[in-house]
Coordinates of C-alpha atoms in Angstrom, one line a residue:
X1 CA -24.1 -0.4 9.3
X2 CA -25.8 -0.7 5.7
X3 CA -24.5 -2.5 3.3
X4 CA -27.0 -4.2 1.0
X5 CA -26.5 -5.4 -2.9
X6 CA -29.3 -4.4 -5.2
X7 CA -29.4 -6.2 -8.4
X8 CA -27.4 -3.8 -10.3
X9 CA -24.2 -4.5 -7.6
X10 CA -24.9 -8.4 -8.1
X11 CA -24.5 -7.9 -11.7
X12 CA -21.5 -5.7 -11.2
X13 CA -19.9 -8.2 -9.0
X14 CA -20.6 -11.0 -11.3
X15 CA -18.9 -9.4 -14.4
X16 CA -15.7 -8.4 -12.2
X17 CA -15.5 -12.0 -11.2
X18 CA -16.1 -13.1 -14.7
X19 CA -13.4 -11.0 -16.3
X20 CA -10.7 -11.7 -13.5
X21 CA -11.2 -15.6 -13.9
X22 CA -10.4 -15.0 -17.7
X23 CA -7.4 -12.5 -17.2
X24 CA -5.7 -13.3 -13.8
X25 CA -2.3 -14.2 -14.9
X26 CA -1.4 -17.7 -14.1
X27 CA 2.4 -17.2 -13.7
X28 CA 3.8 -16.3 -10.5
X29 CA 4.8 -12.8 -10.1
X30 CA 8.7 -12.4 -9.7
X31 CA 9.7 -11.2 -6.4
X32 CA 12.0 -8.7 -7.6
X33 CA 14.1 -7.3 -10.4
X34 CA 13.1 -6.0 -13.8
X35 CA 11.2 -9.3 -14.6
X36 CA 8.8 -7.9 -11.6
X37 CA 8.5 -4.5 -13.1
X38 CA 7.8 -6.3 -16.6
X39 CA 5.2 -8.4 -15.1
X40 CA 3.4 -5.4 -12.7
X41 CA 3.5 -3.5 -16.3
X42 CA 1.8 -6.0 -18.3
X43 CA -1.0 -6.6 -15.4
X44 CA -1.6 -3.1 -15.4
X45 CA -2.0 -2.4 -19.0
X46 CA -4.1 -5.6 -19.1
X47 CA -6.8 -3.9 -16.3
X48 CA -6.5 -0.8 -18.4
X49 CA -7.4 -2.8 -21.6
X50 CA -10.1 -4.5 -19.7
X51 CA -11.7 -1.4 -18.3
X52 CA -11.0 -1.9 -14.6
X53 CA -7.9 0.3 -14.0
X54 CA -8.5 3.2 -11.6
X55 CA -12.1 2.0 -10.4
X56 CA -11.9 4.7 -8.1
X57 CA -10.7 7.6 -10.1
X58 CA -13.4 10.0 -12.1
X59 CA -14.6 9.0 -15.5
X60 CA -13.2 12.4 -16.8
X61 CA -9.6 11.1 -15.7
X62 CA -9.8 8.0 -17.1
X63 CA -11.1 5.8 -14.4
X64 CA -14.5 4.1 -13.7
X65 CA -16.0 6.4 -11.0
X66 CA -17.5 3.6 -9.2
X67 CA -19.2 4.4 -6.1
X68 CA -17.6 3.3 -2.7
X69 CA -19.6 0.1 -2.7
X70 CA -18.8 -1.2 -5.8
X71 CA -15.0 -0.4 -5.3
X72 CA -15.3 -2.6 -2.4
X73 CA -17.2 -5.2 -4.1
X74 CA -14.4 -5.0 -7.2
X75 CA -11.6 -5.3 -4.5
X76 CA -13.1 -8.3 -2.7
X77 CA -13.5 -10.4 -6.1
X78 CA -9.8 -9.1 -7.1
X79 CA -8.5 -10.6 -3.9
X80 CA -10.6 -13.8 -4.1
X81 CA -9.6 -14.5 -7.7
X82 CA -6.1 -14.5 -6.6
X83 CA -4.9 -11.7 -8.8
X84 CA -1.6 -10.4 -8.2
X85 CA -0.4 -7.6 -5.8
X86 CA -0.3 -4.2 -7.8
X87 CA 3.1 -3.8 -6.9
X88 CA 5.6 -1.1 -8.7
X89 CA 2.0 0.7 -9.4
X90 CA 0.5 0.9 -6.2
X91 CA 2.4 4.6 -5.1
X92 CA 1.1 5.8 -9.1
X93 CA -2.4 4.5 -8.6
X94 CA -3.2 4.8 -5.1
X95 CA -1.0 7.9 -4.2
X96 CA 0.2 10.0 -7.0
X97 CA -2.7 9.5 -9.4
X98 CA -5.6 10.6 -6.6
X99 CA -3.5 13.2 -5.4
X100 CA -3.2 14.8 -8.8
X101 CA -6.6 14.6 -9.6
X102 CA -7.6 16.4 -6.4
X103 CA -4.5 19.0 -6.2
X104 CA -2.9 19.0 -9.7
X105 CA -3.1 21.5 -12.5
X106 CA -4.6 20.4 -15.8
X107 CA -1.5 20.3 -17.4
X108 CA 0.1 17.9 -14.9
X109 CA -3.2 15.9 -15.1
X110 CA -3.0 15.5 -18.7
X111 CA 0.6 14.5 -18.5
X112 CA 0.7 11.9 -15.8
X113 CA -2.6 10.4 -15.3
X114 CA -3.3 8.7 -18.5
X115 CA 0.5 7.3 -18.3
X116 CA -0.2 6.2 -14.9
X117 CA -3.4 3.8 -15.8
X118 CA -2.0 2.3 -18.9
X119 CA 1.1 1.2 -17.0
X120 CA 3.7 3.5 -18.7
X121 CA 5.1 5.3 -15.6
X122 CA 5.9 3.9 -12.2
X123 CA 6.1 6.0 -9.1
X124 CA 7.7 6.0 -5.7
X125 CA 7.1 8.0 -2.3
X126 CA 9.9 10.7 -1.5
X127 CA 8.4 11.6 2.2
X128 CA 10.8 9.7 4.8
X129 CA 14.0 10.7 5.9
X130 CA 16.5 9.5 8.2
X131 CA 15.4 12.0 10.9
X132 CA 11.7 12.4 9.6
X133 CA 9.5 9.1 9.3
X134 CA 6.6 9.3 11.6
X135 CA 7.1 13.3 12.0
X136 CA 6.8 14.6 8.6
X137 CA 6.8 18.2 9.5
X138 CA 10.6 17.4 10.4
X139 CA 11.6 17.0 6.6
X140 CA 15.0 18.5 6.2
X141 CA 15.9 18.0 2.3
X142 CA 15.4 21.5 0.7
X143 CA 14.1 23.1 -2.1
X144 CA 15.6 26.5 -2.8
X145 CA 13.8 28.4 -5.8
X146 CA 16.0 29.5 -8.5
X147 CA 14.3 31.3 -11.2
X148 CA 11.9 28.8 -12.6
X149 CA 13.3 25.8 -10.6
X150 CA 13.6 24.4 -7.3
X151 CA 17.1 23.0 -6.5
X152 CA 16.8 20.3 -4.3
X153 CA 19.3 18.8 -2.1
X154 CA 19.2 16.3 0.9
X155 CA 18.2 12.4 1.4
X156 CA 15.3 10.2 1.7
X157 CA 15.0 6.6 2.9
X158 CA 12.4 3.7 2.6
X159 CA 11.6 4.6 -0.9
X160 CA 9.8 1.5 -2.0
X161 CA 10.8 0.5 -5.5
X162 CA 12.8 3.7 -6.0
X163 CA 15.4 1.9 -8.5
X164 CA 12.5 1.2 -10.7
X165 CA 10.6 4.3 -10.5
X166 CA 10.3 7.0 -13.5
X167 CA 8.5 9.8 -11.0
X168 CA 8.4 10.3 -7.4
X169 CA 6.0 12.1 -5.2
X170 CA 8.6 14.5 -3.3
X171 CA 8.2 16.4 0.1
X172 CA 10.9 19.0 0.4
X173 CA 11.5 22.0 2.6
X174 CA 11.1 25.5 1.0
X175 CA 11.3 27.6 3.8
X176 CA 14.2 27.1 6.1
X177 CA 12.6 29.2 9.2
X178 CA 12.5 26.6 12.0
X179 CA 9.2 27.8 13.1
X180 CA 7.4 27.4 9.6
X181 CA 7.7 23.6 10.0
X182 CA 4.2 22.4 8.4
X183 CA 4.0 25.8 6.6
X184 CA 7.7 25.4 5.0
X185 CA 7.1 22.3 3.2
X186 CA 6.3 21.8 -0.5
X187 CA 4.9 18.7 -2.6
X188 CA 6.7 18.3 -6.1
X189 CA 6.8 15.9 -9.0
X190 CA 10.2 14.6 -9.5
X191 CA 11.6 12.8 -12.6
X192 CA 13.8 10.2 -11.2
X193 CA 16.1 10.6 -14.4
X194 CA 17.0 14.1 -13.5
X195 CA 20.9 14.7 -12.8
X196 CA 22.0 14.6 -9.1
X197 CA 19.7 11.8 -8.2
X198 CA 21.2 8.9 -6.8
X199 CA 19.4 5.7 -5.9
X200 CA 21.1 3.1 -3.5
X201 CA 18.6 -0.3 -2.9
X202 CA 18.6 -1.6 0.6
X203 CA 18.7 -5.4 1.0
X204 CA 16.3 -6.1 3.6
X205 CA 16.7 -9.1 6.1
X206 CA 14.0 -10.7 4.2
X207 CA 16.3 -10.9 0.8
X208 CA 14.8 -8.6 -1.3
X209 CA 15.9 -5.1 -2.1
X210 CA 12.6 -3.6 -1.8
X211 CA 13.3 -0.2 0.1
X212 CA 16.0 2.7 -1.2
X213 CA 18.1 5.5 -0.4
X214 CA 17.5 8.5 -2.5
X215 CA 20.4 11.4 -2.6
X216 CA 19.8 14.7 -4.1
X217 CA 22.7 16.9 -5.2
X218 CA 21.4 20.2 -6.9
X219 CA 18.7 18.5 -8.3
X220 CA 16.6 21.2 -10.6
X221 CA 12.8 20.5 -10.5
X222 CA 11.0 23.0 -12.5
X223 CA 8.2 25.1 -10.5
X224 CA 5.4 23.9 -13.0
X225 CA 6.0 20.4 -11.2
X226 CA 4.8 21.9 -8.1
X227 CA 1.5 20.6 -6.7
X228 CA -0.8 22.5 -4.6
X229 CA 1.4 25.3 -4.3
X230 CA 4.9 26.3 -2.9
X231 CA 4.7 26.2 0.9
X232 CA 1.4 24.2 1.0
X233 CA 3.0 20.7 0.9
X234 CA 1.7 19.9 4.3
X235 CA -2.1 20.0 2.9
X236 CA -1.2 18.1 -0.2
X237 CA 0.7 15.4 1.7
X238 CA -2.1 14.9 3.8
X239 CA -4.4 14.3 1.2
X240 CA -2.1 12.3 -0.5
X241 CA -2.0 9.9 2.9
X242 CA -5.7 10.0 3.1
X243 CA -5.7 7.9 0.1
X244 CA -3.7 5.2 1.6
X245 CA -6.5 3.1 3.3
X246 CA -9.6 2.8 1.4
X247 CA -12.1 0.1 0.3
X248 CA -8.7 -1.3 -1.4
X249 CA -7.6 -2.2 2.0
X250 CA -10.0 -5.4 2.1
X251 CA -7.6 -6.9 -0.6
X252 CA -4.8 -7.6 2.3
X253 CA -7.3 -8.9 4.5
X254 CA -8.5 -11.5 2.3
X255 CA -5.1 -12.3 1.4
X256 CA -4.1 -12.7 5.0
X257 CA -7.1 -14.8 5.5
X258 CA -6.2 -16.9 2.7
X259 CA -2.5 -17.2 4.3
X260 CA -4.1 -18.2 7.4
X261 CA -6.1 -20.8 5.8
X262 CA -3.1 -22.5 4.4
X263 CA -1.5 -22.4 8.1
X264 CA -4.8 -24.2 9.2
X265 CA -4.2 -26.9 6.5
X266 CA -0.6 -27.6 7.4
X267 CA -1.2 -27.7 11.1
X268 CA -4.1 -30.5 10.5
X269 CA -2.0 -32.5 8.3
X270 CA 1.7 -32.2 9.5
X271 CA 3.2 -33.1 13.0
X272 CA 3.3 -30.4 15.5
X273 CA 6.1 -29.0 17.8
X274 CA 6.0 -32.3 20.3
X275 CA 6.6 -34.3 17.3
X276 CA 3.7 -36.8 18.3
X277 CA 0.4 -35.3 17.2
X278 CA -0.8 -32.9 14.5
X279 CA 0.1 -29.4 15.2
X280 CA -3.8 -28.1 15.2
X281 CA -4.0 -30.6 18.6
X282 CA -1.6 -28.5 20.5
X283 CA -3.4 -26.3 22.7
X284 CA -1.7 -23.1 22.4
X285 CA -1.5 -23.5 18.5
X286 CA -5.3 -23.9 18.4
X287 CA -5.8 -21.1 20.4
X288 CA -3.7 -18.5 18.5
X289 CA -5.5 -19.8 15.4
X290 CA -9.0 -19.4 16.7
X291 CA -7.6 -15.8 18.0
X292 CA -6.4 -14.9 14.4
X293 CA -9.6 -15.8 12.8
X294 CA -11.9 -14.1 15.3
X295 CA -9.4 -10.8 14.8
X296 CA -9.8 -11.1 10.9
X297 CA -13.4 -11.3 11.1
X298 CA -13.4 -8.4 13.5
X299 CA -11.5 -6.6 11.2
X300 CA -13.5 -7.2 8.2
X301 CA -16.5 -5.6 10.3
X302 CA -14.6 -2.6 11.2
X303 CA -13.9 -2.2 7.4
X304 CA -17.4 -2.7 6.2
X305 CA -18.5 -0.1 9.0
X306 CA -16.6 2.2 7.8
X307 CA -17.7 1.9 4.0
X308 CA -21.0 2.1 5.3
X309 CA -20.3 5.1 7.2
X310 CA -18.3 6.5 4.6
X311 CA -21.2 6.2 2.0
X312 CA -23.5 8.6 4.1
X313 CA -21.0 11.1 5.5
X314 CA -19.0 11.5 2.2
X315 CA -15.8 11.6 4.0
X316 CA -13.5 9.0 5.9
X317 CA -13.1 8.9 9.6
X318 CA -10.6 7.5 12.1
X319 CA -11.4 3.7 11.1
X320 CA -8.5 3.9 8.9
X321 CA -6.0 4.2 11.9
X322 CA -7.9 1.8 13.7
X323 CA -8.0 -1.3 10.9
X324 CA -4.5 -0.1 10.0
X325 CA -3.6 -0.9 13.6
X326 CA -5.4 -4.1 14.0
X327 CA -4.2 -5.3 10.8
X328 CA -0.7 -4.6 11.3
X329 CA -0.2 -6.2 14.5
X330 CA -2.4 -9.2 13.4
X331 CA -0.3 -9.8 10.4
X332 CA 2.8 -10.1 12.3
X333 CA 1.0 -12.3 14.8
X334 CA 0.0 -14.8 12.0
X335 CA 3.1 -15.0 10.3
X336 CA 4.9 -16.0 13.8
X337 CA 2.1 -18.6 14.1
X338 CA 3.0 -19.8 10.8
X339 CA 6.8 -20.3 11.8
X340 CA 5.7 -22.0 14.9
X341 CA 3.1 -24.6 13.2
X342 CA 5.7 -25.4 10.4
X343 CA 8.7 -25.1 13.0
X344 CA 12.5 -25.6 11.4
X345 CA 11.0 -26.6 8.1
X346 CA 9.3 -22.9 7.5
X347 CA 13.0 -22.3 6.3
X348 CA 12.4 -24.4 2.9
X349 CA 8.8 -24.4 3.1
X350 CA 6.9 -22.7 0.1
X351 CA 3.3 -21.2 -0.4
X352 CA 1.0 -21.8 -3.1
X353 CA 0.4 -18.1 -3.5
X354 CA 3.9 -16.6 -3.0
X355 CA 7.3 -17.5 -4.4
X356 CA 8.7 -16.7 -0.9
X357 CA 9.3 -19.1 1.6
X358 CA 7.4 -18.5 5.0
X359 CA 10.3 -17.4 6.5
X360 CA 10.6 -14.6 4.1
X361 CA 6.9 -13.2 5.0
X362 CA 8.0 -13.5 8.8
X363 CA 11.0 -11.8 8.4
X364 CA 9.4 -8.7 6.3
X365 CA 6.4 -8.7 8.5
X366 CA 8.0 -6.3 11.2
X367 CA 7.7 -3.6 8.7
X368 CA 3.7 -3.8 9.0
X369 CA 4.0 -1.9 12.2
X370 CA 6.5 0.8 10.8
X371 CA 5.6 1.6 7.3
X372 CA 2.3 4.1 6.5
X373 CA 2.5 5.2 10.3
X374 CA 3.9 3.4 13.0
X375 CA 1.8 1.9 15.9
X376 CA 2.3 4.5 18.3
X377 CA 1.2 7.3 15.6
X378 CA -1.9 5.3 15.1
X379 CA -2.7 5.0 18.7
X380 CA -2.1 8.6 19.0
X381 CA -4.7 9.4 16.0
X382 CA -7.3 6.9 17.7
X383 CA -6.8 8.5 21.2
X384 CA -7.2 11.7 19.9
X385 CA -10.0 11.4 17.3
X386 CA -12.0 8.6 18.9
X387 CA -11.4 8.7 22.8
X388 CA -11.0 12.4 22.7
X389 CA -7.9 12.3 24.9
X390 CA -5.4 15.5 24.6
X391 CA -2.5 15.5 22.7

């Protein structure tokens, strides 16, 4: 692993930190509703006006065109500054935008990319279905070609922020032949205001309507909205998912590290489970804290190694699945640790960095090993691509 900062990189780091200190919102991000969308939209516009939107996007498409190392520096400073989660613009900036840059037509790029960077259009993902989550090749939502349109019928689920989205990256089956599977899919830009679309928010056990069901009843989408060609949706979708874990993943790692710091502080200054001594003096809690710290350090090392390797090879390796698996399970362990440290008081306790109680974070944490590819899927990828085991 070789990551050394030259003077230009150090100056860039200082410029990023200085801008973030001056512009990071002091108000808490609302956890849900239109006020949350307004908050995210204002922050996205602020980063655009400051010249920091789309740091990984090519300059010709409105981004900064930063190197992988500079992206890592930016996202580290972003997390350390306490900047808010990108929220409803995550799919737009990290999924849809890069996919259009790679596979979209000039017209699609001109229509959508500037609006994404300026915070004018929000996107959601329409991939998962009740019977096709980890197995995307099993998608059943159909797209029938009729003249100049695709007529879409079916259902998607776990659509994050679907109720707040202007557009959707939608994967449909355009070839009904059961043997086609991968070859019968098409990736299309879906305007969420199109007649025939019904969005139903799903209330999670954490108390927020974060996910949605989306139903399509003879929804007509122009063929000009197809990205990558009819029947080539599998390749387009794989390029979309390849953008999911990059240098920006370090933000979640740093945030989890800060969360653990809060847990440790509480353990040092509050009575533990036995009601007699500080929680940190409990041997099992102490062991779990030490284990979490070491695993976070290992995760950062894996991320840095991946960035270093990608700088040389120019392409991502299987490290994305390794870090994804480690982080998801570590996040669940840390959230459970917080509950055990605080005990019953966790039902009321509020963190300084989030409007949710620790109990809400814990209730939401099971999704970490399900979303963006289950832990089983990540293990299969690691077994195949790292260990060379048969499928």
